[in-house]
mmCIF file of C-alpha atoms and ligand atoms in Angstrom:
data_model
loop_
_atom_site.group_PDB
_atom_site.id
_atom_site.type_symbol
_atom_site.label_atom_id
_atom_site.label_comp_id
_atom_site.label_asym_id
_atom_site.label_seq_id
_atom_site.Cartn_x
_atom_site.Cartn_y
_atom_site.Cartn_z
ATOM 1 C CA UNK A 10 -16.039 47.196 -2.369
ATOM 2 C CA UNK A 11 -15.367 50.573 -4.016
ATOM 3 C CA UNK A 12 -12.830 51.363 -6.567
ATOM 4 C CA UNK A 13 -11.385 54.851 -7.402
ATOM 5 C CA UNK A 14 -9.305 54.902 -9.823
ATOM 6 C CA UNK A 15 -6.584 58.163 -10.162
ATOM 7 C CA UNK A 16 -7.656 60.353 -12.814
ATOM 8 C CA UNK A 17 -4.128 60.522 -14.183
ATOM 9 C CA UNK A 18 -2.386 57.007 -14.158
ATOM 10 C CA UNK A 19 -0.455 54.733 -16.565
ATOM 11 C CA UNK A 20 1.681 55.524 -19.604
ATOM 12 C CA UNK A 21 2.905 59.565 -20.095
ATOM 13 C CA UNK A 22 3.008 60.157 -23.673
ATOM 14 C CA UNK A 23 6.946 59.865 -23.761
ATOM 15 C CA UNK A 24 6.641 56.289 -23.277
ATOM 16 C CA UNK A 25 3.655 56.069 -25.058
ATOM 17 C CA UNK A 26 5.303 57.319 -28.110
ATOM 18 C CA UNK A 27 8.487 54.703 -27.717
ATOM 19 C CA UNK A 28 6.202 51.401 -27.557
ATOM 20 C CA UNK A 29 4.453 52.896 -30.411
ATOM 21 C CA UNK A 30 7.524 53.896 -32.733
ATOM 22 C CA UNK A 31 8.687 49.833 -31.708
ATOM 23 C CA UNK A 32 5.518 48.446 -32.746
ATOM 24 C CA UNK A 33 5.702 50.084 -35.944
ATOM 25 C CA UNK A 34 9.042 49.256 -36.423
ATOM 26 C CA UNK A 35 8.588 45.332 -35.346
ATOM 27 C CA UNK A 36 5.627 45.358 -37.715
ATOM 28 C CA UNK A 37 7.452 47.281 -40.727
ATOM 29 C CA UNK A 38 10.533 44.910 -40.378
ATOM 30 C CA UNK A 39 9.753 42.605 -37.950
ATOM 31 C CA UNK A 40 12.968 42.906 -35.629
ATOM 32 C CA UNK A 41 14.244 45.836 -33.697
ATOM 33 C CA UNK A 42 17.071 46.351 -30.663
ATOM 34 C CA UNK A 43 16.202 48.629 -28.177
ATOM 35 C CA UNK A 44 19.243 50.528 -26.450
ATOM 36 C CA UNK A 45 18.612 49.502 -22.925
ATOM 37 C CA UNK A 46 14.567 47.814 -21.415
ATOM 38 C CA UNK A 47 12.248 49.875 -23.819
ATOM 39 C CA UNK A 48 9.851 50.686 -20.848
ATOM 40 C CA UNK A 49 10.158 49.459 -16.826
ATOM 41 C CA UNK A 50 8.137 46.767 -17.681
ATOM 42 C CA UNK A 51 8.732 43.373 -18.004
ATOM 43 C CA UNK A 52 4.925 42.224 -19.283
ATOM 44 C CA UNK A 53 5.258 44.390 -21.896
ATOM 45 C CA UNK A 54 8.980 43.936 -22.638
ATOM 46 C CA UNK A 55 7.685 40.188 -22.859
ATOM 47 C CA UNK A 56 5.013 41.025 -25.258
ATOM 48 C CA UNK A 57 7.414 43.130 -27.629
ATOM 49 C CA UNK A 58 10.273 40.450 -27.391
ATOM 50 C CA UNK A 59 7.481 38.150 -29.020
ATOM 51 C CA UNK A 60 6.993 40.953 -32.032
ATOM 52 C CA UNK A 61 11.292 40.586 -32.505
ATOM 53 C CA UNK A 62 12.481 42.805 -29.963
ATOM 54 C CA UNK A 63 16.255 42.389 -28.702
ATOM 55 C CA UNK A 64 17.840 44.707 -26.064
ATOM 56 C CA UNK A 65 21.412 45.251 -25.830
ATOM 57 C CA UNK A 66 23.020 47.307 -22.927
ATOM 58 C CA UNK A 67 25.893 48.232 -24.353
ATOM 59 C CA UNK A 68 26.383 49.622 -28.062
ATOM 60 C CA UNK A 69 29.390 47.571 -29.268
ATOM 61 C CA UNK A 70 27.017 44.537 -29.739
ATOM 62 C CA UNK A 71 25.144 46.833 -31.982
ATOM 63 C CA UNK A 72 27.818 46.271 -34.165
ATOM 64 C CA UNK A 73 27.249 42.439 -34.242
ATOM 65 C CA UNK A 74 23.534 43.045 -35.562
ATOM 66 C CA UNK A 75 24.512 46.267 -38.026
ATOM 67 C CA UNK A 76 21.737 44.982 -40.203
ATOM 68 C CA UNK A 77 19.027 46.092 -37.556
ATOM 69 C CA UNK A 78 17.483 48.854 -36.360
ATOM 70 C CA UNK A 79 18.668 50.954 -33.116
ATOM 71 C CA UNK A 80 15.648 52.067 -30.719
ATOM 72 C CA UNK A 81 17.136 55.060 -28.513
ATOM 73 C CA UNK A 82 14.229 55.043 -25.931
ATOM 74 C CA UNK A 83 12.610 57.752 -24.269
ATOM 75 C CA UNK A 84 14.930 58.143 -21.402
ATOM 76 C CA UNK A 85 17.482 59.349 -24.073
ATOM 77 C CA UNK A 86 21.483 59.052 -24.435
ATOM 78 C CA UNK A 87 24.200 60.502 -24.066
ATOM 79 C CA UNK A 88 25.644 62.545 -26.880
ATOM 80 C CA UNK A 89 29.031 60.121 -27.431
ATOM 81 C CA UNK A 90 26.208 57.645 -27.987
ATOM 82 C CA UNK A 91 24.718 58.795 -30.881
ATOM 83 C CA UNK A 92 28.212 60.052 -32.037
ATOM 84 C CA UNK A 93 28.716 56.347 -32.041
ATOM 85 C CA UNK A 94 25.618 55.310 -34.231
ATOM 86 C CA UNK A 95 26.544 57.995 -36.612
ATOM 87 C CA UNK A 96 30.289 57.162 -36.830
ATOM 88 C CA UNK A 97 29.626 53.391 -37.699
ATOM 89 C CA UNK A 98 26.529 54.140 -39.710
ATOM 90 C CA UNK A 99 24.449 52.339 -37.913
ATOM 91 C CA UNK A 100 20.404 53.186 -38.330
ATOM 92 C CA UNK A 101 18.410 54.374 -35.201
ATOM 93 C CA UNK A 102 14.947 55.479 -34.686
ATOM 94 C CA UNK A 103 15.229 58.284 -31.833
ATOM 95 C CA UNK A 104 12.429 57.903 -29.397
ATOM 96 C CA UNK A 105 13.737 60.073 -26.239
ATOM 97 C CA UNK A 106 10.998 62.070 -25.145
ATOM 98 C CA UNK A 107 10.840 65.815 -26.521
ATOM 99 C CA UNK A 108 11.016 67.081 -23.237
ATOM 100 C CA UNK A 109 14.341 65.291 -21.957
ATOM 101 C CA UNK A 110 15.352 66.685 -25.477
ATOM 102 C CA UNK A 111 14.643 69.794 -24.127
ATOM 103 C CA UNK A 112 16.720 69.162 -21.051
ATOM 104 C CA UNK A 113 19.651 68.085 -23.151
ATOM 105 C CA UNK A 114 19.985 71.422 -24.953
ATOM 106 C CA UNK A 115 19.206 73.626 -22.011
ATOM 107 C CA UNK A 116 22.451 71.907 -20.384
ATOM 108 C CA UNK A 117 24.531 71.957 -23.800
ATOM 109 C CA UNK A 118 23.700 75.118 -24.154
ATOM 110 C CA UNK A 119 24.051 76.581 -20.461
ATOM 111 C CA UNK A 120 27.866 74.640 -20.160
ATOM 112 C CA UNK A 121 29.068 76.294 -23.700
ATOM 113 C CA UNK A 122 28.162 79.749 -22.193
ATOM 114 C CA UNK A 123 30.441 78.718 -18.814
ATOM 115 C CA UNK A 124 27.730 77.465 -16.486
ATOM 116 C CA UNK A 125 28.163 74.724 -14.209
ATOM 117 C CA UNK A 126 25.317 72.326 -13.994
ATOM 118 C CA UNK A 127 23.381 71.138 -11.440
ATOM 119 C CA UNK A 128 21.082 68.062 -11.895
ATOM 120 C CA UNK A 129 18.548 67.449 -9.133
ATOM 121 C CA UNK A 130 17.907 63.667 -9.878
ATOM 122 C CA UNK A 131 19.268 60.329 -9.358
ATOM 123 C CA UNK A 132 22.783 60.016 -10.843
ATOM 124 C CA UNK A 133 22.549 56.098 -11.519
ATOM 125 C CA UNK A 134 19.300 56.393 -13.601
ATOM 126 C CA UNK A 135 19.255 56.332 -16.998
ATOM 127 C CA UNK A 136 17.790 59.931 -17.825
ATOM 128 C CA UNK A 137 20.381 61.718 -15.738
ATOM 129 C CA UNK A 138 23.289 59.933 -16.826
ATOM 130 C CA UNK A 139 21.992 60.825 -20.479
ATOM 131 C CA UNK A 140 21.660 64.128 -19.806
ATOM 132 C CA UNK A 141 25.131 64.901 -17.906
ATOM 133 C CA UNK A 142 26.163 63.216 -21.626
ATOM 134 C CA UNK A 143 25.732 66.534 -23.174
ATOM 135 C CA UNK A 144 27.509 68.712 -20.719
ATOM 136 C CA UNK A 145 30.515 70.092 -21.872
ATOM 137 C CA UNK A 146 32.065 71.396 -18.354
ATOM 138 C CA UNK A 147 31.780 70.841 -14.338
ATOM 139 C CA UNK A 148 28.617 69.349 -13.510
ATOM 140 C CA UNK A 149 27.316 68.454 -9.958
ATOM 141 C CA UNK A 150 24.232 66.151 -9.049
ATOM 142 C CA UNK A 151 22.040 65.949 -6.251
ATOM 143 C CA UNK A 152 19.067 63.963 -4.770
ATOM 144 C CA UNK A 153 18.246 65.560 -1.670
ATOM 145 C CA UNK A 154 18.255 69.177 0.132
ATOM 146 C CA UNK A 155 21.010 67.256 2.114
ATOM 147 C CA UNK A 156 22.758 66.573 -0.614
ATOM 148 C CA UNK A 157 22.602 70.098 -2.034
ATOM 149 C CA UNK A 158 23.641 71.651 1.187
ATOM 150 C CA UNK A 159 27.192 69.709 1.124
ATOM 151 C CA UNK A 160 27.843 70.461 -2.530
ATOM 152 C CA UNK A 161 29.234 74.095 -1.695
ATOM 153 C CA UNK A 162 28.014 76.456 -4.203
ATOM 154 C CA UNK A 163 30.539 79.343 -5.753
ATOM 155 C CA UNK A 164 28.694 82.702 -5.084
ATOM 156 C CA UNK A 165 30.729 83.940 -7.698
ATOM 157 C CA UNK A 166 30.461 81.247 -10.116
ATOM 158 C CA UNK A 167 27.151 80.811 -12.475
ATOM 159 C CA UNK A 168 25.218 77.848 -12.437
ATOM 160 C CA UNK A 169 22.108 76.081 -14.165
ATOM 161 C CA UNK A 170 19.978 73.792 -12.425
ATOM 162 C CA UNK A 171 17.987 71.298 -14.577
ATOM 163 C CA UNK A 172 15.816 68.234 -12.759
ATOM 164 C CA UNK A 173 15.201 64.808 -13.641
ATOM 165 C CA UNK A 174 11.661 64.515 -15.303
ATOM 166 C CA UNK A 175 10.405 62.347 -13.026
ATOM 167 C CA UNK A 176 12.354 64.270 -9.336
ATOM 168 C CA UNK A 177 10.400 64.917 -6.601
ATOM 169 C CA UNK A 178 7.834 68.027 -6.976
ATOM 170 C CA UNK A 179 8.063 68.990 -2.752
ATOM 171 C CA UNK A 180 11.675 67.767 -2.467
ATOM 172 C CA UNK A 181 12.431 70.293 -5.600
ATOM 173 C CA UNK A 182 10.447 73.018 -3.467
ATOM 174 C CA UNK A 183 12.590 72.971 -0.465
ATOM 175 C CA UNK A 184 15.603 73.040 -2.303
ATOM 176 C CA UNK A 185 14.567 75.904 -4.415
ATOM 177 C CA UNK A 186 13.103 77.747 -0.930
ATOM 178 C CA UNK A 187 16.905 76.788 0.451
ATOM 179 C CA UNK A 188 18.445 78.927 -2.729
ATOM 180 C CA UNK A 189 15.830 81.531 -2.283
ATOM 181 C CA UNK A 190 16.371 81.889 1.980
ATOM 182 C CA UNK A 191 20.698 81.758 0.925
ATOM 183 C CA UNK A 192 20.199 84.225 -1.762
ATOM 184 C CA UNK A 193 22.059 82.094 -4.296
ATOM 185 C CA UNK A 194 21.131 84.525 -7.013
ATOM 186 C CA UNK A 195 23.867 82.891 -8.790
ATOM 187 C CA UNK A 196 21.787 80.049 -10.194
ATOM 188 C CA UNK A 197 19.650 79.963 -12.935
ATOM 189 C CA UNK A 198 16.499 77.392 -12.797
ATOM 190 C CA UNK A 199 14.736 75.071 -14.742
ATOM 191 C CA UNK A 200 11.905 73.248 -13.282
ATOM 192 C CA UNK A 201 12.188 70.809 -15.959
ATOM 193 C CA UNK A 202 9.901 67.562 -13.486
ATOM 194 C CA UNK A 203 7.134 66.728 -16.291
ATOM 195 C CA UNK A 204 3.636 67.272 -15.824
ATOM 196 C CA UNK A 205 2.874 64.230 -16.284
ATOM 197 C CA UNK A 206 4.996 62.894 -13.266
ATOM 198 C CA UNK A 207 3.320 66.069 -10.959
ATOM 199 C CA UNK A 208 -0.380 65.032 -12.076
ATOM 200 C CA UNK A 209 0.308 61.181 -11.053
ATOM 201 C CA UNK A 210 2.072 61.826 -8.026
ATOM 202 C CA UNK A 211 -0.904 64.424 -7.098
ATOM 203 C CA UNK A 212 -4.281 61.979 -8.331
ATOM 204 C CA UNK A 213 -2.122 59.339 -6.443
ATOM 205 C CA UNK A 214 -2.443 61.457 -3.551
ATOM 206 C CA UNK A 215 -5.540 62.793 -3.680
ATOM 207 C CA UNK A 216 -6.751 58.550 -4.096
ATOM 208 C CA UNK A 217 -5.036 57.594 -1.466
ATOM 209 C CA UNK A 218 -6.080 60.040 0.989
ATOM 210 C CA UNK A 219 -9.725 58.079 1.120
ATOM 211 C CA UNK A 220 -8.848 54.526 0.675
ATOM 212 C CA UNK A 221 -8.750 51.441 2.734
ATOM 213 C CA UNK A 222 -6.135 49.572 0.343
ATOM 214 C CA UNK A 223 -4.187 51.552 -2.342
ATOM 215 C CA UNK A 224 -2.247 49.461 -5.443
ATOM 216 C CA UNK A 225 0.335 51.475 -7.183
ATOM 217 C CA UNK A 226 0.892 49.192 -10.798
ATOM 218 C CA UNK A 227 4.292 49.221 -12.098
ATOM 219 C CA UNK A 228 7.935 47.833 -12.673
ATOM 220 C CA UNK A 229 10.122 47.368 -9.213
ATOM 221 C CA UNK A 230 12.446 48.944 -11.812
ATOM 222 C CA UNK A 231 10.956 52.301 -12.305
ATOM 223 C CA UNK A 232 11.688 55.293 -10.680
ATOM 224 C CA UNK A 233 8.529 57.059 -11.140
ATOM 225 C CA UNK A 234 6.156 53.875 -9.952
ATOM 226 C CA UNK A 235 8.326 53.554 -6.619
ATOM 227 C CA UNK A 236 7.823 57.353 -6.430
ATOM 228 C CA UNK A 237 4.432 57.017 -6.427
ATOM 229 C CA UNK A 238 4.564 54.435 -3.753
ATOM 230 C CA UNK A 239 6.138 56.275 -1.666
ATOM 231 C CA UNK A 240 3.704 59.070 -1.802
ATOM 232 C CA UNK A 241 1.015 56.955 -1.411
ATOM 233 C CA UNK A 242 2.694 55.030 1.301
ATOM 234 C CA UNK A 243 2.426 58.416 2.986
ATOM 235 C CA UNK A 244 -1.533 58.607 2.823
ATOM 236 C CA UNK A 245 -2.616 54.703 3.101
ATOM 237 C CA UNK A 246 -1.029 52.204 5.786
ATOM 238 C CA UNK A 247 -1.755 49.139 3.134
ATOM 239 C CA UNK A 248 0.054 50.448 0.259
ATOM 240 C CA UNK A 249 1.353 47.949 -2.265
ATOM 241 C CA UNK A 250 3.552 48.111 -4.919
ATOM 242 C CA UNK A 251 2.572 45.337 -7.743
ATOM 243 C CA UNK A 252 3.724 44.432 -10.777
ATOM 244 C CA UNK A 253 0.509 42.962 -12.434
ATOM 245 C CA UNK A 254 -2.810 41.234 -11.177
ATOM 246 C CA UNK A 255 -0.698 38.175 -10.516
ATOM 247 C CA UNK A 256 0.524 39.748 -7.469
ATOM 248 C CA UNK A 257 -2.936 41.527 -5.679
ATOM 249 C CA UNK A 258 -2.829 40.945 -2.061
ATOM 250 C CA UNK A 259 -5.989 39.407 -1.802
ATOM 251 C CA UNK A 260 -5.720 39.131 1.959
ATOM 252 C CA UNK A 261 -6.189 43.194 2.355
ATOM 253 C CA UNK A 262 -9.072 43.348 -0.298
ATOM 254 C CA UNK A 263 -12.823 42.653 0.646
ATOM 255 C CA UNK A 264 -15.621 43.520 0.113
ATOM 256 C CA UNK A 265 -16.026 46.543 2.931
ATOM 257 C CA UNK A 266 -13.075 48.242 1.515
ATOM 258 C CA UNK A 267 -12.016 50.981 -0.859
ATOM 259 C CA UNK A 268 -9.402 49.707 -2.826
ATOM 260 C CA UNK A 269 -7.415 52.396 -4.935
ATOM 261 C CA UNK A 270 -5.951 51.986 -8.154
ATOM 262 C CA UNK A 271 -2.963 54.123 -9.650
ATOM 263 C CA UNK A 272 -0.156 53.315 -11.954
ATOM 264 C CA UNK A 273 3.637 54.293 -13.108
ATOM 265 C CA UNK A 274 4.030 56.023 -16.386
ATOM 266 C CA UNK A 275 5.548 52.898 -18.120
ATOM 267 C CA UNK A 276 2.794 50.589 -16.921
ATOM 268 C CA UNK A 277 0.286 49.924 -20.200
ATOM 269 C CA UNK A 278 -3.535 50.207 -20.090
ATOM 270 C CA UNK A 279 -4.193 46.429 -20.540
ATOM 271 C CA UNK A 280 -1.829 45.294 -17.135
ATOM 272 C CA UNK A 281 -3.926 48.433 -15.196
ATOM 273 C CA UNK A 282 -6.798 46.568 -16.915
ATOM 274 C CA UNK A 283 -6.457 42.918 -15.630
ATOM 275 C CA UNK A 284 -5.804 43.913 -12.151
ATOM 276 C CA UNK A 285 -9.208 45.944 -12.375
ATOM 277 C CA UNK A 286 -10.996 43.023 -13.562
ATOM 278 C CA UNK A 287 -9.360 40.282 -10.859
ATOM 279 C CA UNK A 288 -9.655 43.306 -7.822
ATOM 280 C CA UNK A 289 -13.407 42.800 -9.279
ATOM 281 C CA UNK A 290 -13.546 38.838 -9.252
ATOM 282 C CA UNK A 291 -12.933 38.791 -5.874
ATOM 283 C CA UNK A 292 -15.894 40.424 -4.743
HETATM 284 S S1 SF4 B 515 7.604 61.368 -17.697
HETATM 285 FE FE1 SF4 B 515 7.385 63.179 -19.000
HETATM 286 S S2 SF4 B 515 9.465 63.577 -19.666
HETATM 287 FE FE2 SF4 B 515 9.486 61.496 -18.930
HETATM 288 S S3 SF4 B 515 9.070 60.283 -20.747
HETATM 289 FE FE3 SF4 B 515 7.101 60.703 -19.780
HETATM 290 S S4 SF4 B 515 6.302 62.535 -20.831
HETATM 291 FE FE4 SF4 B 515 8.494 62.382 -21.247
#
């Protein structure tokens, strides 16, 4: 058996900088409620709820627990939710990434001036619906060149296009090419996907181009990891989307194969780690 491992895989530094500012914060004072699942992972959700970690979906219960910390996670919020924490005084530790940060004053900024914005992304996850948070006028989203196409643009109307971090690099392409062949001159861009999503989605690739077996590690939860999956998926028949080692499909892996290994951004080192080691044992 041969493993190749992608050479970019696991936790982006957005994430990586959440867990970290909750583990310092579970250590300094021993509880902590995070705004909505920390990370799309429920092994290390598990390990942090052990260190005092509560999650509340919505922020009224925050009130209930005013004597605790708020964890805004790296997905971000909305901008009515931290007029909220501010209005009732209660303390938060801001971990959305700096680069969603980035999205949310491009789009503040861009609706002040009269743009309308378009968000290339998923409208039910968590990012987006942070981000349309700090939009000020008309705002459209779409997830697909198909979806783009029925939205009608305004030639004489200005718009700014942002993308969720974690959209689609080649999807993003054809709907740019579509603006370009339409001369929508009309809209200004931001290719705001993360290079961190772009270099897993292409070492995913490039891995599963050569393998036998190919094991994309994350949450069923997270965008990014079924993204991955789907790429992969592409590239390798037995592509399988697992959680942790618990859930290798032993059946595919022997010895004769090449087994792949790549991972979501929210998936830790040490779950990446155990599969490894059990792919391994079963040699
Ligand atoms: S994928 Fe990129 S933008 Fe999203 S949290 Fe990670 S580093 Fe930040």
């Amino acid at each position: 058996m041969e493993i190749f491992k992608a050479d970019y895989m696991g936790f982006c530094f957005g994430v990586k900088n959440a867990v970290e500012i909750a583990k310092k914060s579970l250590d300094e004072d021993g509880s902590l409620i995070s705004y909505g699942e920390i990370i799309h992972n429920q092994d290390e959700i598990n390990f942090l709820k052990e260190k005092g970690l509560e999650v509340v979906y919505d922020l009224d219960k925050s009130l209930e627990k005013k004597d605790k910390k708020i964890l805004i996670r790296s997905h971000g919020v909305p901008k009515k939710d931290i007029d909220f924490l501010n209005e009732h005084n209660i303390e938060y530790v801001d971990a959305t990434c700096v680069r969603v940060k980035k999205i949310h004053e491009i789009v503040r900024k861009h609706s002040e001036e009269g743009y309308e914005i378009l968000i290339i992304g998923n409208p039910n996850h968590p990012e987006v619906k942070g981000i349309s948070g700090w939009i000020e006028g008309p705002l459209y989203c779409a997830n697909s060149l198909e979806e783009v196409r029925k939205l009608n643009i305004n030639r004489d109307k200005k718009y700014c296009l942002v993308c969720q971090t974690t959209f689609y690099n080649n999807i993003y392409k054809e709907i740019v090419e579509f603006f370009n062949e339409n001369d929508y001159t009309n809209i200004v861009r931001y290719n705001t996907i993360c290079d961190a999503t772009k270099k897993r989605q292409d070492a995913c690739v490039e891995i599963a181009k050569k393998v036998d077996v190919m094991l994309v590690i994350g949450g069923k939860k997270s965008s990014n990891t079924k993204k991955l999956f789907d790429l992969c998926s592409s590239y390798c028949i037995n592509t399988f989307l697992i959680e942790n080692y618990r859930e290798i499909p032993y059946k595919y892996i022997d010895k004769k194969r090449k087994i792949g290994i790549t991972a979501g951004a929210s998936t830790p080192d040490w779950v990446i780690e155990e599969v490894i080691q059990y792919v391994r044992q079963s040699e």
